[in-house]
């Protein structure tokens, strides 16, 4: 094992120390109060850990907190953890001049060690050097804030995880334990000692982002990914393309992005790489979607032969080999960018009138003795075969399962959205399933309140353990018809956080209590935490999501 330590502090002359002695001692002994909106009986961590115990000590945290990474196999440090520690240190110590390289107090603290801070370092132990990020990667961790020994007065903060991604989740929890005390002007950890053992309930905890209905700039997508990491979500389902626009560069078929709204509302290959790598650094996979055969009118702007006819533009023309050549080219190019094992092929809302109303497609159907339902099945299965040939596992919206379940490839992941109970039917037939019931987990439905989001469960109507294991998890969906860069974050948060706790925390722990008493104050607290971190999360209890506050008041009561 090897350890990585940050640079030690310097010292200052005794006369300079004496000058500031009274100032720092006064700060260290200032009184501490509990905000009136806090209940001492609640634990203000979101999502709630699987198991935890706490005490009654208040600890001060050194603004020059050091990191020690202990890895197996001779790894002295991890770029992913080093970058994450820098991010979280900036979050934790953003007040009172402690932000990186700024402020008189920080410069002074670099030179003297006058205050005896309780927590001066964070130790991270990672058992595996493998940083591959795929579905089911181990995200478990333990976090302890405790005395170094029974006889010691020093305290230690330690995160232990099997992978760097578990350590990332532990870092998020550690950051939520830390809060700035405005009286002492120090960062404090309340209710120490802490012992936390934590792991996610589901392997797949997603957020779908639609960038076709309204283009979202790269920096906005990054902001969404960053905020996802705060709630321990781990899959960005990137709905890049739809009938309205095709903004992504496809080198094999370069005219496809002629279907973008304008030449300024596009994503280059390099942009997509950047998004994937930015997400990986936060333990988040990116699952792209190419929705076929419906929702694809924009494809024909660059290649009109993909339309059944110029006057009847979708679904894609099922009768032409060129259609499937283009799909294969798109997936080949995207496979070089997106390493995640799941690929979403859509398959929803396929209205086949254009196939029967276009003479050459109608003749093709007749010559192949196919109905339009048969052609829909043929198209979906052929697209699945293309995805499988690229070493991708296909994900399809539930219409494919509802229409021809026995014909789908057995590796298919069914994505529920229309009605409840679909996942129960899918797993009963041996398919894996992702829960996104539109009645509760579609974020563009602005009249769905936080508590309905919170109490929805991916395991609804499923009682066999063997079938429960086939539920990968769930996903909240941010469809973009009425959301763009001006309001997308307010629409996502805080309701997405309600679903995030449902997907991370133990079912019994969050389901057997009155949500208004136990979850609402914590969700309001988390919403304010998001605000402090620069995420414009909307008030929790407004009837319509993303609406501004009705009047004056505390962040914690909205």
Coordinates of C-alpha atoms in Angstrom, one line a residue:
X1 CA 0.0 0.0 0.0
X2 CA 1.1 3.6 -0.6
X3 CA -0.3 6.8 0.7
X4 CA -0.6 10.3 -0.8
X5 CA -0.5 13.3 1.5
X6 CA -0.9 16.9 0.7
X7 CA 1.7 19.6 1.6
X8 CA 2.3 20.3 5.3
X9 CA 1.7 23.7 6.9
X10 CA 4.3 26.4 7.6
X11 CA 4.8 28.2 10.9
X12 CA 5.0 31.9 12.0
X13 CA 6.9 33.8 14.6
X14 CA 5.6 33.8 18.2
X15 CA 4.9 37.6 18.2
X16 CA 2.6 37.2 15.2
X17 CA 0.8 34.3 16.9
X18 CA 0.2 36.3 20.1
X19 CA -1.3 39.2 18.1
X20 CA -4.2 36.9 16.8
X21 CA -4.5 34.6 19.9
X22 CA -7.5 36.2 21.4
X23 CA -9.3 36.4 18.0
X24 CA -9.1 32.7 17.3
X25 CA -9.8 31.6 20.9
X26 CA -12.9 33.7 20.8
X27 CA -14.1 32.0 17.6
X28 CA -13.4 28.5 18.9
X29 CA -15.4 29.0 22.1
X30 CA -18.4 30.9 20.6
X31 CA -21.8 29.5 21.3
X32 CA -23.5 27.1 18.9
X33 CA -27.2 27.1 18.1
X34 CA -29.5 24.8 16.2
X35 CA -31.6 26.4 13.5
X36 CA -35.3 26.5 14.4
X37 CA -36.3 24.6 11.3
X38 CA -34.2 21.6 12.4
X39 CA -35.6 18.6 14.3
X40 CA -33.0 16.9 16.4
X41 CA -34.6 13.6 15.8
X42 CA -34.0 13.7 12.0
X43 CA -30.8 13.0 10.2
X44 CA -30.2 15.6 7.5
X45 CA -28.5 13.4 4.9
X46 CA -30.0 12.9 1.5
X47 CA -30.4 10.1 0.4
X48 CA -30.5 8.4 3.8
X49 CA -27.7 5.8 4.3
X50 CA -28.5 2.2 4.7
X51 CA -27.2 2.0 8.3
X52 CA -25.8 4.7 10.5
X53 CA -25.3 5.7 14.1
X54 CA -24.4 9.1 15.5
X55 CA -23.5 10.8 18.8
X56 CA -23.7 14.2 20.4
X57 CA -20.3 15.8 19.8
X58 CA -19.7 18.9 17.7
X59 CA -16.4 18.8 15.8
X60 CA -14.5 21.6 14.0
X61 CA -13.0 20.8 10.6
X62 CA -9.7 22.2 9.5
X63 CA -10.1 24.4 6.4
X64 CA -6.7 23.0 5.3
X65 CA -8.2 19.5 5.4
X66 CA -5.7 17.0 4.0
X67 CA -6.5 14.0 1.9
X68 CA -4.8 10.6 2.3
X69 CA -5.6 8.0 -0.4
X70 CA -4.7 4.4 0.4
X71 CA -4.9 2.1 -2.6
X72 CA -4.0 -1.5 -3.4
X73 CA -1.6 -2.5 -6.1
X74 CA 0.8 0.4 -5.5
X75 CA -1.6 3.2 -6.5
X76 CA -0.7 6.3 -4.5
X77 CA -3.6 8.4 -5.7
X78 CA -6.6 8.4 -8.0
X79 CA -7.2 11.2 -10.5
X80 CA -11.0 10.7 -10.0
X81 CA -10.6 11.0 -6.2
X82 CA -8.1 13.8 -6.3
X83 CA -10.4 15.9 -8.5
X84 CA -13.4 15.0 -6.4
X85 CA -11.7 16.0 -3.1
X86 CA -10.8 19.4 -4.7
X87 CA -14.4 19.9 -5.7
X88 CA -15.8 19.0 -2.3
X89 CA -13.3 21.0 -0.5
X90 CA -14.4 24.0 -2.5
X91 CA -18.0 23.2 -1.5
X92 CA -17.3 22.6 2.2
X93 CA -15.1 25.6 2.8
X94 CA -16.6 28.2 0.5
X95 CA -17.3 30.7 3.3
X96 CA -15.2 33.1 5.3
X97 CA -12.2 33.3 3.0
X98 CA -11.4 29.6 3.1
X99 CA -12.0 29.2 -0.6
X100 CA -8.9 28.1 -2.5
X101 CA -6.2 30.7 -2.4
X102 CA -8.5 33.5 -1.3
X103 CA -8.9 35.6 1.9
X104 CA -6.8 36.9 4.7
X105 CA -8.0 34.3 7.2
X106 CA -6.9 31.4 5.0
X107 CA -3.5 32.9 4.3
X108 CA -3.1 33.4 8.1
X109 CA -4.2 29.8 8.8
X110 CA -1.6 28.5 6.4
X111 CA 1.1 30.0 8.6
X112 CA -0.1 29.3 12.1
X113 CA -1.7 26.3 13.9
X114 CA -3.4 28.2 16.7
X115 CA -6.8 26.6 16.7
X116 CA -6.8 22.9 17.6
X117 CA -9.2 21.7 15.0
X118 CA -10.8 18.3 15.7
X119 CA -10.7 16.9 12.2
X120 CA -7.6 17.8 10.2
X121 CA -7.6 15.0 7.5
X122 CA -9.7 12.7 5.5
X123 CA -8.5 9.1 4.9
X124 CA -9.8 7.2 1.9
X125 CA -9.1 3.5 1.5
X126 CA -10.1 2.0 -1.9
X127 CA -9.7 -1.8 -2.3
X128 CA -9.7 -2.0 -6.1
X129 CA -7.6 -0.1 -8.7
X130 CA -10.2 -0.8 -11.4
X131 CA -12.1 2.4 -12.4
X132 CA -14.2 0.9 -15.2
X133 CA -17.7 2.3 -14.8
X134 CA -20.5 0.0 -15.8
X135 CA -24.0 -1.1 -14.6
X136 CA -23.7 -2.6 -11.2
X137 CA -20.3 -1.2 -10.2
X138 CA -19.9 -1.4 -6.5
X139 CA -20.9 1.9 -5.0
X140 CA -21.0 0.8 -1.3
X141 CA -18.9 2.6 1.3
X142 CA -18.3 3.0 5.0
X143 CA -17.8 6.4 6.5
X144 CA -16.6 6.9 10.1
X145 CA -15.9 10.1 12.1
X146 CA -14.5 8.8 15.3
X147 CA -11.7 9.1 17.9
X148 CA -8.4 7.8 16.6
X149 CA -8.2 5.6 19.7
X150 CA -9.8 5.3 23.1
X151 CA -7.0 7.3 24.7
X152 CA -6.7 9.9 21.9
X153 CA -8.2 13.3 21.7
X154 CA -7.7 13.4 18.0
X155 CA -10.6 12.6 15.6
X156 CA -10.3 10.8 12.3
X157 CA -12.6 10.8 9.2
X158 CA -12.3 7.7 7.1
X159 CA -14.0 6.5 3.9
X160 CA -13.5 2.9 2.9
X161 CA -14.9 1.5 -0.4
X162 CA -14.3 -1.3 -2.9
X163 CA -14.1 1.1 -5.8
X164 CA -13.5 4.8 -6.4
X165 CA -17.2 5.2 -7.2
X166 CA -18.1 4.0 -3.7
X167 CA -15.6 6.5 -2.4
X168 CA -17.3 9.3 -4.4
X169 CA -20.6 8.5 -2.8
X170 CA -18.9 8.6 0.6
X171 CA -17.4 12.0 -0.2
X172 CA -20.9 13.3 -0.9
X173 CA -22.1 12.1 2.4
X174 CA -19.1 13.5 4.2
X175 CA -19.8 16.9 2.6
X176 CA -23.4 16.8 3.9
X177 CA -22.1 16.1 7.4
X178 CA -20.1 19.3 7.2
X179 CA -21.9 22.6 7.8
X180 CA -20.7 26.2 8.2
X181 CA -21.3 27.7 11.7
X182 CA -21.8 31.4 11.2
X183 CA -21.1 32.2 14.9
X184 CA -17.7 30.5 15.1
X185 CA -17.0 30.9 11.4
X186 CA -15.8 27.4 11.3
X187 CA -17.1 24.3 9.5
X188 CA -18.6 21.8 12.0
X189 CA -19.6 18.2 12.0
X190 CA -22.5 17.8 14.4
X191 CA -23.7 14.6 16.1
X192 CA -20.3 12.9 16.1
X193 CA -19.1 10.2 16.2
X194 CA -20.6 8.9 13.0
X195 CA -20.5 5.4 11.7
X196 CA -22.2 4.9 8.3
X197 CA -22.5 1.7 6.2
X198 CA -24.1 2.5 2.9
X199 CA -25.0 1.0 -0.4
X200 CA -27.6 1.7 -3.1
X201 CA -30.8 -0.2 -3.3
X202 CA -30.8 -0.2 -7.1
X203 CA -27.9 -0.4 -9.6
X204 CA -29.6 1.9 -12.1
X205 CA -30.7 5.3 -10.8
X206 CA -31.3 7.6 -13.7
X207 CA -32.3 11.0 -15.0
X208 CA -33.4 11.4 -18.6
X209 CA -32.5 14.6 -20.3
X210 CA -34.2 15.6 -23.6
X211 CA -31.9 17.9 -25.8
X212 CA -34.0 17.6 -29.0
X213 CA -37.1 19.6 -28.0
X214 CA -34.9 22.4 -26.7
X215 CA -31.2 22.5 -27.2
X216 CA -29.2 22.5 -24.0
X217 CA -25.7 24.0 -24.1
X218 CA -22.8 21.8 -22.9
X219 CA -22.3 23.8 -19.7
X220 CA -26.0 23.3 -18.8
X221 CA -25.7 19.5 -19.3
X222 CA -22.6 19.5 -17.1
X223 CA -24.5 21.4 -14.4
X224 CA -27.2 18.8 -14.5
X225 CA -24.6 16.0 -14.2
X226 CA -23.0 17.8 -11.3
X227 CA -26.3 18.1 -9.5
X228 CA -27.1 14.5 -10.1
X229 CA -24.0 13.5 -8.2
X230 CA -25.2 15.4 -5.1
X231 CA -28.3 13.1 -5.0
X232 CA -26.3 9.9 -5.9
X233 CA -28.0 9.4 -9.2
X234 CA -25.7 7.4 -11.5
X235 CA -27.1 7.3 -15.1
X236 CA -27.8 10.2 -17.5
X237 CA -30.1 8.9 -20.1
X238 CA -29.3 11.4 -22.9
X239 CA -32.3 11.6 -25.2
X240 CA -30.2 13.5 -27.8
X241 CA -32.4 13.1 -30.9
X242 CA -36.1 13.3 -31.7
X243 CA -38.4 14.3 -34.5
X244 CA -37.9 18.0 -33.8
X245 CA -34.1 18.1 -34.1
X246 CA -31.0 16.0 -34.7
X247 CA -28.2 18.0 -33.0
X248 CA -25.4 15.3 -32.8
X249 CA -22.5 15.0 -35.2
X250 CA -22.3 11.6 -37.0
X251 CA -19.1 11.4 -39.0
X252 CA -20.3 8.4 -41.1
X253 CA -23.4 10.3 -42.1
X254 CA -22.4 14.0 -41.8
X255 CA -25.6 15.4 -43.2
X256 CA -27.7 14.1 -40.3
X257 CA -27.2 17.1 -38.2
X258 CA -28.7 19.2 -40.9
X259 CA -31.7 18.3 -38.8
X260 CA -30.5 20.6 -36.0
X261 CA -32.5 23.7 -35.2
X262 CA -29.6 26.0 -36.3
X263 CA -25.9 25.5 -36.9
X264 CA -25.2 26.9 -33.4
X265 CA -27.4 24.3 -31.6
X266 CA -25.3 21.2 -32.2
X267 CA -23.0 18.7 -30.4
X268 CA -19.7 17.7 -31.9
X269 CA -18.1 14.4 -31.3
X270 CA -15.7 16.1 -29.0
X271 CA -18.7 17.6 -27.1
X272 CA -20.1 14.2 -26.5
X273 CA -16.7 12.8 -25.4
X274 CA -16.5 15.7 -22.9
X275 CA -19.9 14.9 -21.5
X276 CA -19.1 11.2 -21.1
X277 CA -15.8 11.9 -19.4
X278 CA -17.2 14.7 -17.1
X279 CA -19.9 12.3 -16.0
X280 CA -17.5 9.4 -15.4
X281 CA -15.5 11.6 -13.0
X282 CA -18.6 11.8 -10.9
X283 CA -19.5 8.2 -11.1
X284 CA -22.3 8.7 -13.7
X285 CA -22.8 6.6 -16.8
X286 CA -24.3 8.1 -20.0
X287 CA -26.8 6.1 -21.9
X288 CA -27.6 7.6 -25.3
X289 CA -30.9 7.1 -27.1
X290 CA -31.6 6.9 -30.8
X291 CA -35.4 6.5 -31.0
X292 CA -36.6 4.3 -33.9
X293 CA -38.6 3.9 -36.0
X294 CA -40.8 6.8 -34.8
X295 CA -39.8 10.2 -33.5
X296 CA -37.3 10.4 -36.3
X297 CA -38.6 13.0 -38.7
X298 CA -35.5 15.2 -38.2
X299 CA -33.3 12.5 -39.8
X300 CA -34.7 13.3 -43.3
X301 CA -33.5 16.9 -43.3
X302 CA -30.1 15.6 -44.2
X303 CA -31.1 12.4 -46.0
X304 CA -34.7 12.7 -47.4
X305 CA -34.6 9.1 -48.5
X306 CA -35.2 8.1 -44.9
X307 CA -38.7 9.5 -45.1
X308 CA -41.4 7.3 -46.6
X309 CA -42.2 10.4 -48.7
X310 CA -41.6 14.2 -48.6
X311 CA -45.2 14.7 -47.4
X312 CA -45.2 11.8 -45.0
X313 CA -42.1 11.8 -42.9
X314 CA -42.2 9.2 -40.1
X315 CA -41.8 6.5 -39.1
X316 CA -38.5 5.9 -40.9
X317 CA -38.9 4.0 -44.2
X318 CA -39.0 0.3 -43.2
X319 CA -38.7 -0.8 -46.8
X320 CA -35.2 0.5 -47.6
X321 CA -31.9 -1.1 -46.7
X322 CA -30.5 2.4 -46.6
X323 CA -32.5 3.1 -43.4
X324 CA -30.7 0.3 -41.5
X325 CA -27.4 1.3 -43.0
X326 CA -27.8 4.7 -41.5
X327 CA -28.8 3.2 -38.1
X328 CA -25.8 1.0 -38.2
X329 CA -23.5 3.9 -39.0
X330 CA -25.0 6.0 -36.2
X331 CA -24.5 3.2 -33.7
X332 CA -21.0 2.5 -34.9
X333 CA -20.0 6.1 -34.5
X334 CA -21.7 6.4 -31.1
X335 CA -20.1 3.2 -29.8
X336 CA -16.7 5.0 -30.0
X337 CA -18.0 7.7 -27.6
X338 CA -20.3 5.9 -25.2
X339 CA -18.8 3.0 -23.3
X340 CA -21.9 2.2 -21.2
X341 CA -23.3 -1.2 -21.9
X342 CA -26.9 -0.1 -22.3
X343 CA -28.2 1.7 -25.4
X344 CA -31.7 3.0 -25.7
X345 CA -33.5 2.3 -29.0
X346 CA -36.8 3.9 -28.2
X347 CA -39.6 2.2 -30.1
X348 CA -42.4 4.2 -28.6
X349 CA -45.4 5.9 -30.2
X350 CA -45.0 4.4 -33.6
X351 CA -47.9 5.6 -35.8
X352 CA -47.7 3.6 -39.1
X353 CA -50.1 5.6 -41.3
X354 CA -47.2 6.8 -43.5
X355 CA -46.3 3.2 -44.3
X356 CA -49.8 2.4 -45.6
X357 CA -50.2 5.8 -47.3
X358 CA -47.0 5.6 -49.3
X359 CA -47.2 3.4 -52.4
X360 CA -43.7 1.9 -52.4
X361 CA -43.8 1.1 -48.7
X362 CA -47.3 -0.4 -49.0
X363 CA -46.1 -2.5 -51.9
X364 CA -43.1 -3.7 -49.9
X365 CA -45.4 -4.7 -47.0
X366 CA -47.6 -6.7 -49.4
X367 CA -44.7 -8.4 -51.1
X368 CA -43.4 -9.5 -47.7
X369 CA -46.9 -10.5 -46.5
X370 CA -46.6 -8.0 -43.5
X371 CA -49.1 -5.9 -41.7
X372 CA -47.9 -2.6 -40.2
X373 CA -47.7 -4.4 -36.8
X374 CA -45.4 -7.0 -38.4
X375 CA -43.3 -4.2 -39.9
X376 CA -43.0 -2.5 -36.6
X377 CA -41.8 -5.7 -35.0
X378 CA -39.4 -6.3 -37.9
X379 CA -37.9 -2.8 -37.5
X380 CA -37.4 -3.0 -33.8
X381 CA -35.9 -6.4 -33.9
X382 CA -33.5 -5.5 -36.7
X383 CA -32.4 -2.4 -34.8
X384 CA -31.9 -4.6 -31.8
X385 CA -29.7 -6.9 -33.8
X386 CA -27.6 -3.9 -34.9
X387 CA -27.1 -2.8 -31.3
X388 CA -26.2 -6.3 -30.2
X389 CA -23.6 -6.6 -32.9
X390 CA -22.0 -3.4 -31.5
X391 CA -21.8 -5.1 -28.0
X392 CA -24.7 -3.1 -26.7
X393 CA -27.6 -4.3 -24.6
X394 CA -30.8 -2.8 -26.1
X395 CA -33.3 -0.8 -24.0
X396 CA -36.8 -0.2 -25.5
X397 CA -39.8 1.7 -24.3
X398 CA -42.7 -0.5 -23.1
X399 CA -44.7 -0.4 -26.3
X400 CA -42.4 -3.0 -27.8
X401 CA -43.0 -5.3 -24.9
X402 CA -46.7 -4.7 -24.9
X403 CA -47.0 -5.5 -28.6
X404 CA -44.6 -8.5 -29.2
X405 CA -43.1 -9.6 -25.9
X406 CA -42.2 -13.1 -27.1
X407 CA -40.2 -11.8 -30.0
X408 CA -37.9 -9.3 -28.2
X409 CA -34.3 -10.4 -27.6
X410 CA -34.1 -12.0 -24.2
X411 CA -31.4 -9.4 -23.1
X412 CA -33.8 -6.5 -23.8
X413 CA -34.4 -4.1 -21.0
X414 CA -38.0 -2.9 -20.9
X415 CA -38.5 0.7 -20.0
X416 CA -41.8 1.4 -18.4
X417 CA -43.5 4.8 -18.9
X418 CA -47.1 4.6 -19.9
X419 CA -48.9 2.9 -17.0
X420 CA -48.2 1.1 -13.7
X421 CA -47.7 -2.6 -13.5
X422 CA -45.7 -3.0 -16.7
X423 CA -42.4 -3.9 -14.9
X424 CA -44.3 -6.6 -13.0
X425 CA -45.4 -8.1 -16.3
X426 CA -42.0 -7.8 -17.9
X427 CA -40.0 -9.4 -15.0
X428 CA -42.6 -12.2 -14.9
X429 CA -41.5 -13.1 -18.4
X430 CA -37.8 -12.9 -17.5
X431 CA -37.0 -9.4 -18.8
X432 CA -35.2 -6.8 -16.9
X433 CA -37.0 -3.5 -16.4
X434 CA -36.5 0.2 -15.6
X435 CA -39.4 2.1 -13.9
X436 CA -40.4 5.5 -15.1
X437 CA -44.2 5.6 -14.7
X438 CA -45.3 8.9 -16.2
X439 CA -47.9 9.4 -13.5
X440 CA -45.2 10.0 -10.9
X441 CA -41.7 10.2 -12.5
X442 CA -42.2 12.4 -15.5
X443 CA -40.8 15.8 -14.4
X444 CA -42.5 17.7 -17.1
X445 CA -45.8 16.8 -15.4
X446 CA -45.6 19.9 -13.2
X447 CA -48.7 19.1 -11.1
X448 CA -47.2 15.9 -9.6
X449 CA -46.3 16.8 -6.0
X450 CA -43.1 15.8 -4.3
X451 CA -44.7 13.2 -2.0
X452 CA -46.2 11.2 -5.0
X453 CA -42.7 11.2 -6.5
X454 CA -41.3 10.0 -3.2
X455 CA -43.7 7.2 -2.4
X456 CA -43.6 5.7 -5.9
X457 CA -41.6 2.5 -6.0
X458 CA -40.0 0.5 -8.9
X459 CA -41.0 -2.8 -7.1
X460 CA -44.7 -2.1 -7.2
X461 CA -46.8 -5.3 -7.6
X462 CA -43.6 -7.4 -7.5
X463 CA -43.3 -9.9 -4.6
X464 CA -41.0 -12.7 -5.7
X465 CA -37.3 -12.2 -4.9
X466 CA -36.3 -13.7 -8.2
X467 CA -38.4 -11.1 -10.0
X468 CA -37.3 -8.2 -7.8
X469 CA -33.7 -8.8 -8.9
X470 CA -34.7 -8.1 -12.5
X471 CA -35.7 -4.5 -11.7
X472 CA -32.6 -2.6 -12.6
X473 CA -34.0 0.5 -10.9
X474 CA -35.7 3.6 -12.1
X475 CA -35.4 6.9 -13.9
X476 CA -37.1 10.3 -13.7
X477 CA -37.6 11.9 -17.1
X478 CA -37.1 15.5 -18.0
X479 CA -38.8 15.9 -21.4
X480 CA -38.0 19.2 -23.0
X481 CA -41.1 20.6 -24.6
X482 CA -41.4 23.3 -22.0
X483 CA -37.9 23.3 -20.5
X484 CA -34.7 24.8 -21.8
X485 CA -31.6 26.3 -20.3
X486 CA -33.7 29.0 -18.5
X487 CA -35.7 26.6 -16.3
X488 CA -34.5 23.0 -16.7
X489 CA -32.8 22.8 -13.3
X490 CA -35.8 24.3 -11.5
X491 CA -38.0 21.6 -13.1
X492 CA -35.7 18.7 -12.3
X493 CA -35.0 19.7 -8.6
X494 CA -36.0 19.0 -6.0
X495 CA -38.5 16.4 -7.2
X496 CA -35.8 14.3 -8.8
X497 CA -34.2 14.1 -5.3
X498 CA -37.3 12.5 -4.0
X499 CA -37.0 9.7 -6.5
X500 CA -33.3 9.5 -5.9
X501 CA -33.8 8.6 -2.2
X502 CA -36.4 6.1 -3.2
X503 CA -33.8 4.4 -5.5
X504 CA -30.9 4.6 -3.1
X505 CA -32.2 4.1 0.5
X506 CA -33.7 1.0 2.1
X507 CA -37.4 0.5 1.2
X508 CA -38.6 -0.2 4.7
X509 CA -36.7 2.8 6.2
X510 CA -38.4 5.3 3.9
X511 CA -41.8 3.7 3.4
X512 CA -42.9 2.9 6.9
X513 CA -42.9 6.5 8.2
X514 CA -45.1 9.5 7.6
X515 CA -43.3 11.2 4.6
X516 CA -44.6 14.7 5.6
X517 CA -43.0 14.4 9.0
X518 CA -39.8 12.5 8.2
X519 CA -39.0 13.2 4.6
X520 CA -40.3 16.7 3.9
X521 CA -38.1 18.6 6.3
X522 CA -35.1 16.7 5.0
X523 CA -36.0 17.3 1.4
X524 CA -36.4 21.0 2.1
X525 CA -33.0 21.0 3.7
X526 CA -31.5 19.2 0.7
X527 CA -33.2 21.7 -1.6
X528 CA -31.5 24.6 0.3
X529 CA -28.2 22.7 0.1
X530 CA -28.6 22.5 -3.7
X531 CA -29.3 26.3 -3.7
X532 CA -26.1 26.9 -1.7
X533 CA -24.2 24.8 -4.2
X534 CA -25.5 27.0 -7.1
X535 CA -28.3 24.7 -8.3
X536 CA -31.5 26.7 -8.8
X537 CA -33.8 24.1 -7.3
X538 CA -37.4 25.3 -6.9
X539 CA -39.4 25.3 -3.7
X540 CA -40.5 21.9 -2.6
X541 CA -44.2 22.4 -1.8
X542 CA -45.5 24.7 -4.5
X543 CA -48.5 23.1 -6.3
X544 CA -46.8 23.5 -9.7
X545 CA -43.2 22.5 -9.9
X546 CA -40.5 25.1 -10.8
X547 CA -42.8 28.0 -9.7
X548 CA -41.1 30.8 -7.8
X549 CA -41.8 31.4 -4.1
X550 CA -45.2 32.9 -3.3
X551 CA -43.7 35.4 -0.8
X552 CA -41.1 36.0 1.8
X553 CA -39.8 33.3 4.1
X554 CA -37.0 30.9 4.9
X555 CA -35.6 28.6 2.2
X556 CA -36.3 25.7 4.6
X557 CA -40.1 26.4 4.7
X558 CA -40.8 26.5 1.0

